[in-house]
Amino acid sequence: MKKKVIIDCDPGIDDSLALMLALNSPELDVVAITIVCGNVPVEIGFENAKIILQRLHRLDIPIYQGEKAPLVRPYISAQDTHGMDGLGESHFAPVPGYEKKEDAVTFLVNALKKERLSIIALGPMTNLAKAFSKDETILSQVDEIVSMGGNFRSHGNCSPVAEYNYWCDPDAAALCYELFAKHHKKIHMVGLDVTRKIVLTPTLVSYMKRLQPEVGSFVESITHFYMDFHWEYEKIIGCVINDPLAVAYFIDRSLCQGFDAYTAIETTGISIGQSVVDSMHFYKKESNSHILTEVDQTAFMKLFLERLTGQKLENTGDYL
Ligand code: RIB
Ligand code: CA
């Protein structure tokens, strides 16, 4: 039985790779893609989602444009990391047509009112916070939610303690975690503790090009800028692809291990955007999150390469 899911994202290089993984995975029925301001302004994210869907011949999937700015904080993009175009300065031609429909928040409320759906959140949680605030009853309709965001013991990527999605809109993330606590539900937090272990290297991209030249070349074209950023700032050869792990984990929970905890997001001060994970149960509060701390990198990369290239990997020892 396919899992019906909405992907809320800010494409974005790793979001784009995540969409490619999701749309090449028979376990998922992606009913819609909602775009939020994050890596790039929401209008650019909308155009990038169209580019990815066109490449995969899936422009049948509706895309909804969402919030242009965080709930409270001024909007700060991540175009230094993802390029001004959000696809690593690859500047692919825009996809014509495809008129804009209702906004993402209205769509999220109406879609969840109609049926139970799961959500894979790959960007700041602004759209989700607005939708849940508009009609809190839809929370009971959320089957499962996986959020790429936050960090437990790993250092931040926007400050010593904050990860971008939760730092960009801490008020939205805080509200979502608060509401999930109130409704006795859990957010599966795919944070930097596990995503930092998922590095797409030049060797793996070359391997992809051998497996499936067209897909491999596209991945190369949108990741080389991202790899340069990683070398410049973290001396990593390759690039951390955060969002595809959230999709892979949604598909196969055995890829990651973790624990339940109460989590709150800091919304002010020097640690703004920090996901405060109460692993020692100091606050004596019911868990509202499942925090992932371990990942089987090899199993992830095998799934990722096979799904994107459509090739079965046999002897992967040289690469994985
Ligand atoms: O911190 C990494 C996250 O922020 C990823 O989802 C990336 O795409 C950006 O949205
Ligand atoms: Ca993202």
Tab-separated table of C-alpha atoms and ligand atoms in Angstrom:
chain	number	residue	atom	x	y	z
A	1	MET	CA	0.000	0.000	0.000
A	2	LYS	CA	1.569	3.295	-1.088
A	3	LYS	CA	1.901	5.930	1.632
A	4	LYS	CA	0.147	9.186	0.680
A	5	VAL	CA	2.471	12.077	1.455
A	6	ILE	CA	2.850	15.802	1.022
A	7	ILE	CA	6.428	17.028	0.673
A	8	ASP	CA	6.953	20.536	2.063
A	9	CYS	CA	10.302	21.832	0.867
A	10	ASP	CA	12.574	24.736	-0.082
A	11	PRO	CA	14.359	23.486	-3.243
A	12	GLY	CA	17.300	23.884	-2.816
A	13	ILE	CA	19.887	21.355	-3.937
A	14	ASP	CA	19.353	18.621	-1.359
A	15	ASP	CA	15.580	19.163	-1.494
A	16	SER	CA	15.787	18.524	-5.250
A	17	LEU	CA	17.707	15.294	-4.681
A	18	ALA	CA	15.087	14.354	-2.083
A	19	LEU	CA	12.267	14.969	-4.587
A	20	MET	CA	14.107	12.790	-7.121
A	21	LEU	CA	14.360	10.016	-4.532
A	22	ALA	CA	10.712	10.340	-3.493
A	23	LEU	CA	9.417	10.287	-7.065
A	24	ASN	CA	11.509	7.241	-7.881
A	25	SER	CA	10.202	5.320	-4.873
A	26	PRO	CA	7.178	3.061	-5.416
A	27	GLU	CA	6.376	3.115	-1.699
A	28	LEU	CA	5.239	6.749	-1.916
A	29	ASP	CA	2.244	8.446	-3.449
A	30	VAL	CA	3.367	12.094	-3.515
A	31	VAL	CA	-0.009	13.824	-3.620
A	32	ALA	CA	1.459	17.344	-3.673
A	33	ILE	CA	4.548	19.457	-3.163
A	34	THR	CA	4.304	22.626	-1.096
A	35	ILE	CA	7.025	25.251	-1.281
A	36	VAL	CA	8.241	27.378	1.597
A	37	CYS	CA	10.773	30.231	1.778
A	38	GLY	CA	14.103	28.861	2.935
A	39	ASN	CA	17.168	28.029	0.903
A	40	VAL	CA	15.766	30.354	-1.747
A	41	PRO	CA	12.822	32.783	-1.954
A	42	VAL	CA	9.575	30.852	-2.355
A	43	GLU	CA	9.076	31.966	-5.975
A	44	ILE	CA	12.440	30.465	-6.959
A	45	GLY	CA	11.658	27.309	-5.000
A	46	PHE	CA	8.397	26.991	-6.930
A	47	GLU	CA	10.236	27.255	-10.259
A	48	ASN	CA	12.865	24.742	-9.140
A	49	ALA	CA	10.220	22.220	-8.133
A	50	LYS	CA	8.797	22.529	-11.655
A	51	ILE	CA	12.248	21.867	-13.143
A	52	ILE	CA	12.632	18.696	-11.069
A	53	LEU	CA	9.107	17.465	-11.827
A	54	GLN	CA	9.591	18.137	-15.562
A	55	ARG	CA	12.813	16.107	-15.569
A	56	LEU	CA	10.980	13.218	-13.957
A	57	HIS	CA	7.946	13.630	-16.232
A	58	ARG	CA	5.754	14.228	-13.183
A	59	LEU	CA	4.285	17.646	-13.809
A	60	ASP	CA	0.978	15.940	-12.972
A	61	ILE	CA	1.875	16.445	-9.305
A	62	PRO	CA	0.474	19.762	-8.053
A	63	ILE	CA	2.864	22.302	-6.574
A	64	TYR	CA	1.615	24.958	-4.173
A	65	GLN	CA	3.530	28.111	-3.375
A	66	GLY	CA	3.653	28.922	0.329
A	67	GLU	CA	4.939	31.497	2.727
A	68	LYS	CA	7.361	34.195	1.586
A	69	ALA	CA	8.719	34.918	5.069
A	70	PRO	CA	9.041	33.315	8.505
A	71	LEU	CA	6.336	33.899	11.128
A	72	VAL	CA	8.306	36.522	13.054
A	73	ARG	CA	11.983	36.714	12.101
A	74	PRO	CA	13.125	38.485	8.932
A	75	TYR	CA	13.716	36.029	6.121
A	76	ILE	CA	17.326	34.947	5.584
A	77	SER	CA	17.979	32.658	2.596
A	78	ALA	CA	20.737	30.074	2.153
A	79	GLN	CA	21.642	31.154	-1.361
A	80	ASP	CA	25.285	31.315	-0.310
A	81	THR	CA	25.100	27.546	-0.035
A	82	HIS	CA	22.598	26.625	-2.751
A	83	GLY	CA	23.361	29.354	-5.328
A	84	MET	CA	21.213	32.335	-6.244
A	85	ASP	CA	19.078	30.027	-8.431
A	86	GLY	CA	18.811	27.411	-5.685
A	87	LEU	CA	20.242	24.719	-7.964
A	88	GLY	CA	23.948	25.392	-7.575
A	89	GLU	CA	24.125	28.181	-10.209
A	90	SER	CA	23.170	25.620	-12.877
A	91	HIS	CA	20.560	28.037	-14.247
A	92	PHE	CA	18.295	25.512	-15.946
A	93	ALA	CA	15.627	26.985	-18.217
A	94	PRO	CA	12.362	27.725	-16.391
A	95	VAL	CA	9.425	25.431	-17.100
A	96	PRO	CA	6.719	27.399	-18.913
A	97	GLY	CA	3.072	27.417	-17.923
A	98	TYR	CA	1.820	25.525	-14.910
A	99	GLU	CA	-0.326	28.294	-13.477
A	100	LYS	CA	-0.133	28.856	-9.750
A	101	LYS	CA	-3.001	27.366	-7.755
A	102	GLU	CA	-4.192	28.210	-4.241
A	103	ASP	CA	-1.516	28.956	-1.673
A	104	ALA	CA	0.192	26.137	0.185
A	105	VAL	CA	-1.346	26.859	3.591
A	106	THR	CA	-4.900	26.775	2.234
A	107	PHE	CA	-4.071	23.591	0.345
A	108	LEU	CA	-2.577	21.907	3.445
A	109	VAL	CA	-5.667	22.685	5.551
A	110	ASN	CA	-8.120	21.533	2.867
A	111	ALA	CA	-6.145	18.406	1.947
A	112	LEU	CA	-5.834	17.247	5.565
A	113	LYS	CA	-9.505	17.974	6.202
A	114	LYS	CA	-10.339	15.584	3.354
A	115	GLU	CA	-8.085	12.651	4.316
A	116	ARG	CA	-5.276	11.419	6.529
A	117	LEU	CA	-1.892	12.190	4.995
A	118	SER	CA	1.748	12.057	5.998
A	119	ILE	CA	4.133	14.989	5.714
A	120	ILE	CA	7.821	15.048	4.855
A	121	ALA	CA	9.083	18.501	5.863
A	122	LEU	CA	12.397	19.458	4.281
A	123	GLY	CA	12.488	23.201	4.930
A	124	PRO	CA	11.562	25.778	7.542
A	125	MET	CA	8.187	24.807	9.091
A	126	THR	CA	6.409	28.073	8.264
A	127	ASN	CA	3.722	26.574	5.988
A	128	LEU	CA	2.992	23.813	8.484
A	129	ALA	CA	2.804	26.146	11.493
A	130	LYS	CA	0.421	28.436	9.634
A	131	ALA	CA	-1.778	25.541	8.525
A	132	PHE	CA	-1.904	23.961	11.998
A	133	SER	CA	-2.692	27.389	13.524
A	134	LYS	CA	-5.446	28.010	10.989
A	135	ASP	CA	-7.220	24.777	11.894
A	136	GLU	CA	-5.711	22.771	14.742
A	137	THR	CA	-8.106	19.873	14.092
A	138	ILE	CA	-6.065	18.856	11.038
A	139	LEU	CA	-3.275	17.677	13.328
A	140	SER	CA	-5.329	14.543	14.025
A	141	GLN	CA	-5.263	13.899	10.268
A	142	VAL	CA	-1.472	13.836	10.084
A	143	ASP	CA	-0.570	10.183	9.810
A	144	GLU	CA	3.200	10.616	10.262
A	145	ILE	CA	5.526	13.595	9.992
A	146	VAL	CA	9.245	13.469	9.308
A	147	SER	CA	11.121	16.751	9.596
A	148	MET	CA	14.644	17.317	8.349
A	149	GLY	CA	15.823	19.810	10.910
A	150	GLY	CA	17.410	20.391	14.260
A	151	ASN	CA	20.275	18.625	15.986
A	152	PHE	CA	20.809	16.764	19.226
A	153	ARG	CA	24.547	16.459	19.956
A	154	SER	CA	25.882	17.615	16.587
A	155	HIS	CA	26.855	21.293	16.260
A	156	GLY	CA	24.633	23.632	14.285
A	157	ASN	CA	25.168	24.847	10.730
A	158	CYS	CA	23.876	28.401	11.259
A	159	SER	CA	25.213	28.972	14.744
A	160	PRO	CA	27.082	26.812	17.232
A	161	VAL	CA	23.750	25.253	18.204
A	162	ALA	CA	21.165	25.845	15.441
A	163	GLU	CA	20.355	24.050	12.187
A	164	TYR	CA	19.105	26.140	9.248
A	165	ASN	CA	15.469	24.995	8.936
A	166	TYR	CA	14.749	25.626	12.607
A	167	TRP	CA	16.989	28.717	12.731
A	168	CYS	CA	15.353	30.335	9.681
A	169	ASP	CA	11.907	30.115	11.306
A	170	PRO	CA	12.278	29.151	14.971
A	171	ASP	CA	8.785	30.334	15.866
A	172	ALA	CA	7.229	28.008	13.302
A	173	ALA	CA	9.317	25.052	14.461
A	174	ALA	CA	8.549	25.853	18.112
A	175	LEU	CA	4.806	26.031	17.403
A	176	CYS	CA	4.829	22.727	15.527
A	177	TYR	CA	6.640	20.924	18.350
A	178	GLU	CA	4.321	22.527	20.936
A	179	LEU	CA	1.190	21.507	19.008
A	180	PHE	CA	2.465	17.969	18.509
A	181	ALA	CA	3.038	17.761	22.264
A	182	LYS	CA	-0.468	19.089	22.931
A	183	HIS	CA	-1.966	16.490	20.577
A	184	HIS	CA	0.169	13.638	21.942
A	185	LYS	CA	1.904	13.084	18.584
A	186	LYS	CA	5.553	12.841	17.603
A	187	ILE	CA	7.685	14.558	14.981
A	188	HIS	CA	10.432	12.302	13.617
A	189	MET	CA	13.426	14.640	13.702
A	190	VAL	CA	16.032	13.807	11.047
A	191	GLY	CA	18.657	16.178	12.346
A	192	LEU	CA	22.282	16.973	11.674
A	193	ASP	CA	23.384	14.130	13.978
A	194	VAL	CA	22.447	11.695	11.214
A	195	THR	CA	22.462	13.815	8.060
A	196	ARG	CA	26.090	14.896	8.544
A	197	LYS	CA	26.994	11.249	7.988
A	198	ILE	CA	25.417	11.317	4.514
A	199	VAL	CA	28.063	12.767	2.196
A	200	LEU	CA	27.702	12.643	-1.570
A	201	THR	CA	31.294	12.592	-2.848
A	202	PRO	CA	32.741	13.328	-6.305
A	203	THR	CA	33.521	9.600	-6.587
A	204	LEU	CA	29.889	8.697	-5.938
A	205	VAL	CA	28.754	11.240	-8.515
A	206	SER	CA	31.175	9.731	-11.058
A	207	TYR	CA	29.739	6.320	-10.181
A	208	MET	CA	26.227	7.675	-10.763
A	209	LYS	CA	27.317	9.000	-14.169
A	210	ARG	CA	28.544	5.532	-15.106
A	211	LEU	CA	25.367	3.919	-13.858
A	212	GLN	CA	23.039	6.396	-15.586
A	213	PRO	CA	24.846	9.198	-17.487
A	214	GLU	CA	21.902	11.577	-17.812
A	215	VAL	CA	20.873	11.475	-14.152
A	216	GLY	CA	24.491	11.498	-12.978
A	217	SER	CA	25.269	14.554	-15.090
A	218	PHE	CA	22.251	16.392	-13.717
A	219	VAL	CA	23.248	15.572	-10.133
A	220	GLU	CA	26.790	16.731	-10.922
A	221	SER	CA	25.497	19.997	-12.405
A	222	ILE	CA	23.518	20.913	-9.286
A	223	THR	CA	26.010	19.709	-6.657
A	224	HIS	CA	29.441	21.017	-7.695
A	225	PHE	CA	28.651	24.500	-6.259
A	226	TYR	CA	27.455	22.829	-3.039
A	227	MET	CA	30.648	20.751	-2.884
A	228	ASP	CA	32.789	23.885	-3.276
A	229	PHE	CA	30.878	25.413	-0.347
A	230	HIS	CA	31.503	22.333	1.791
A	231	TRP	CA	35.234	22.371	1.023
A	232	GLU	CA	35.512	26.101	1.720
A	233	TYR	CA	33.673	26.072	5.043
A	234	GLU	CA	34.006	22.556	6.451
A	235	LYS	CA	36.920	21.081	4.479
A	236	ILE	CA	34.611	18.249	3.409
A	237	ILE	CA	35.267	16.610	0.008
A	238	GLY	CA	31.696	16.232	-1.188
A	239	CYS	CA	28.434	17.608	0.163
A	240	VAL	CA	26.111	16.683	3.003
A	241	ILE	CA	22.755	15.766	1.447
A	242	ASN	CA	20.381	16.237	4.371
A	243	ASP	CA	16.936	16.051	2.812
A	244	PRO	CA	17.198	12.752	0.919
A	245	LEU	CA	17.803	11.023	4.264
A	246	ALA	CA	14.446	12.289	5.544
A	247	VAL	CA	12.733	10.734	2.508
A	248	ALA	CA	14.724	7.507	2.787
A	249	TYR	CA	13.911	7.225	6.504
A	250	PHE	CA	10.220	7.787	5.786
A	251	ILE	CA	10.425	4.865	3.331
A	252	ASP	CA	12.576	2.568	5.477
A	253	ARG	CA	12.670	3.244	9.225
A	254	SER	CA	15.386	0.638	9.714
A	255	LEU	CA	17.908	3.046	8.168
A	256	CYS	CA	18.096	5.082	11.377
A	257	GLN	CA	18.006	4.513	15.127
A	258	GLY	CA	17.029	7.006	17.783
A	259	PHE	CA	14.942	7.694	20.882
A	260	ASP	CA	11.750	9.429	21.984
A	261	ALA	CA	12.034	12.716	23.871
A	262	TYR	CA	10.322	15.987	24.621
A	263	THR	CA	11.810	18.652	22.341
A	264	ALA	CA	11.333	22.413	22.343
A	265	ILE	CA	12.761	24.991	19.946
A	266	GLU	CA	14.398	28.146	21.262
A	267	THR	CA	12.918	31.299	19.719
A	268	THR	CA	15.058	34.069	21.208
A	269	GLY	CA	18.580	34.956	22.228
A	270	ILE	CA	21.976	33.597	21.416
A	271	SER	CA	20.762	30.023	20.888
A	272	ILE	CA	17.762	30.957	18.728
A	273	GLY	CA	16.665	28.005	16.582
A	274	GLN	CA	18.258	25.381	18.831
A	275	SER	CA	16.320	22.144	19.191
A	276	VAL	CA	16.471	21.513	22.934
A	277	VAL	CA	16.107	17.737	23.234
A	278	ASP	CA	15.233	16.588	26.765
A	279	SER	CA	17.012	13.248	26.507
A	280	MET	CA	17.288	12.967	30.307
A	281	HIS	CA	13.600	13.746	30.946
A	282	PHE	CA	14.332	16.821	33.114
A	283	TYR	CA	11.047	18.479	32.183
A	284	LYS	CA	8.970	15.353	32.930
A	285	LYS	CA	6.969	16.018	29.742
A	286	GLU	CA	5.485	13.502	27.317
A	287	SER	CA	7.625	12.887	24.244
A	288	ASN	CA	6.665	14.921	21.166
A	289	SER	CA	9.585	13.805	19.039
A	290	HIS	CA	11.567	10.809	17.870
A	291	ILE	CA	15.190	11.944	17.647
A	292	LEU	CA	17.444	10.103	15.206
A	293	THR	CA	21.057	9.610	16.207
A	294	GLU	CA	22.395	6.664	14.160
A	295	VAL	CA	22.207	5.934	10.439
A	296	ASP	CA	23.342	3.077	8.202
A	297	GLN	CA	25.146	5.259	5.649
A	298	THR	CA	25.893	2.375	3.302
A	299	ALA	CA	22.308	1.197	3.220
A	300	PHE	CA	21.133	4.770	2.593
A	301	MET	CA	23.597	5.390	-0.241
A	302	LYS	CA	22.709	2.078	-1.897
A	303	LEU	CA	19.002	3.007	-1.806
A	304	PHE	CA	19.726	6.543	-3.029
A	305	LEU	CA	21.944	5.469	-5.945
A	306	GLU	CA	19.646	2.629	-7.010
A	307	ARG	CA	16.481	4.711	-6.936
A	308	LEU	CA	17.937	7.726	-8.746
A	309	THR	CA	19.736	5.721	-11.423
A	310	GLY	CA	17.255	2.878	-11.742
A	311	GLN	CA	20.185	0.453	-11.637
A	312	LYS	CA	20.557	-2.467	-9.235
A	313	LEU	CA	23.911	-2.154	-7.434
A	314	GLU	CA	25.732	-5.444	-7.082
A	315	ASN	CA	29.411	-5.031	-6.136
A	316	THR	CA	29.362	-1.733	-4.338
A	317	GLY	CA	32.388	-2.414	-2.183
A	318	ASP	CA	34.578	-0.021	-4.155
A	319	TYR	CA	32.229	2.864	-3.620
A	320	LEU	CA	30.112	2.394	-0.508
B	1	RIB	O1	20.190	22.516	7.494
B	1	RIB	C1	19.939	21.776	6.337
B	1	RIB	C2	18.555	21.992	5.855
B	1	RIB	O2	18.350	23.381	5.561
B	1	RIB	C3	18.257	21.262	4.540
B	1	RIB	O3	16.903	20.954	4.477
B	1	RIB	C4	18.615	22.284	3.513
B	1	RIB	O4	17.933	22.069	2.280
B	1	RIB	C5	18.106	23.544	4.170
B	1	RIB	O5	16.694	23.643	3.939
B	2	CA	CA	15.596	21.819	2.589
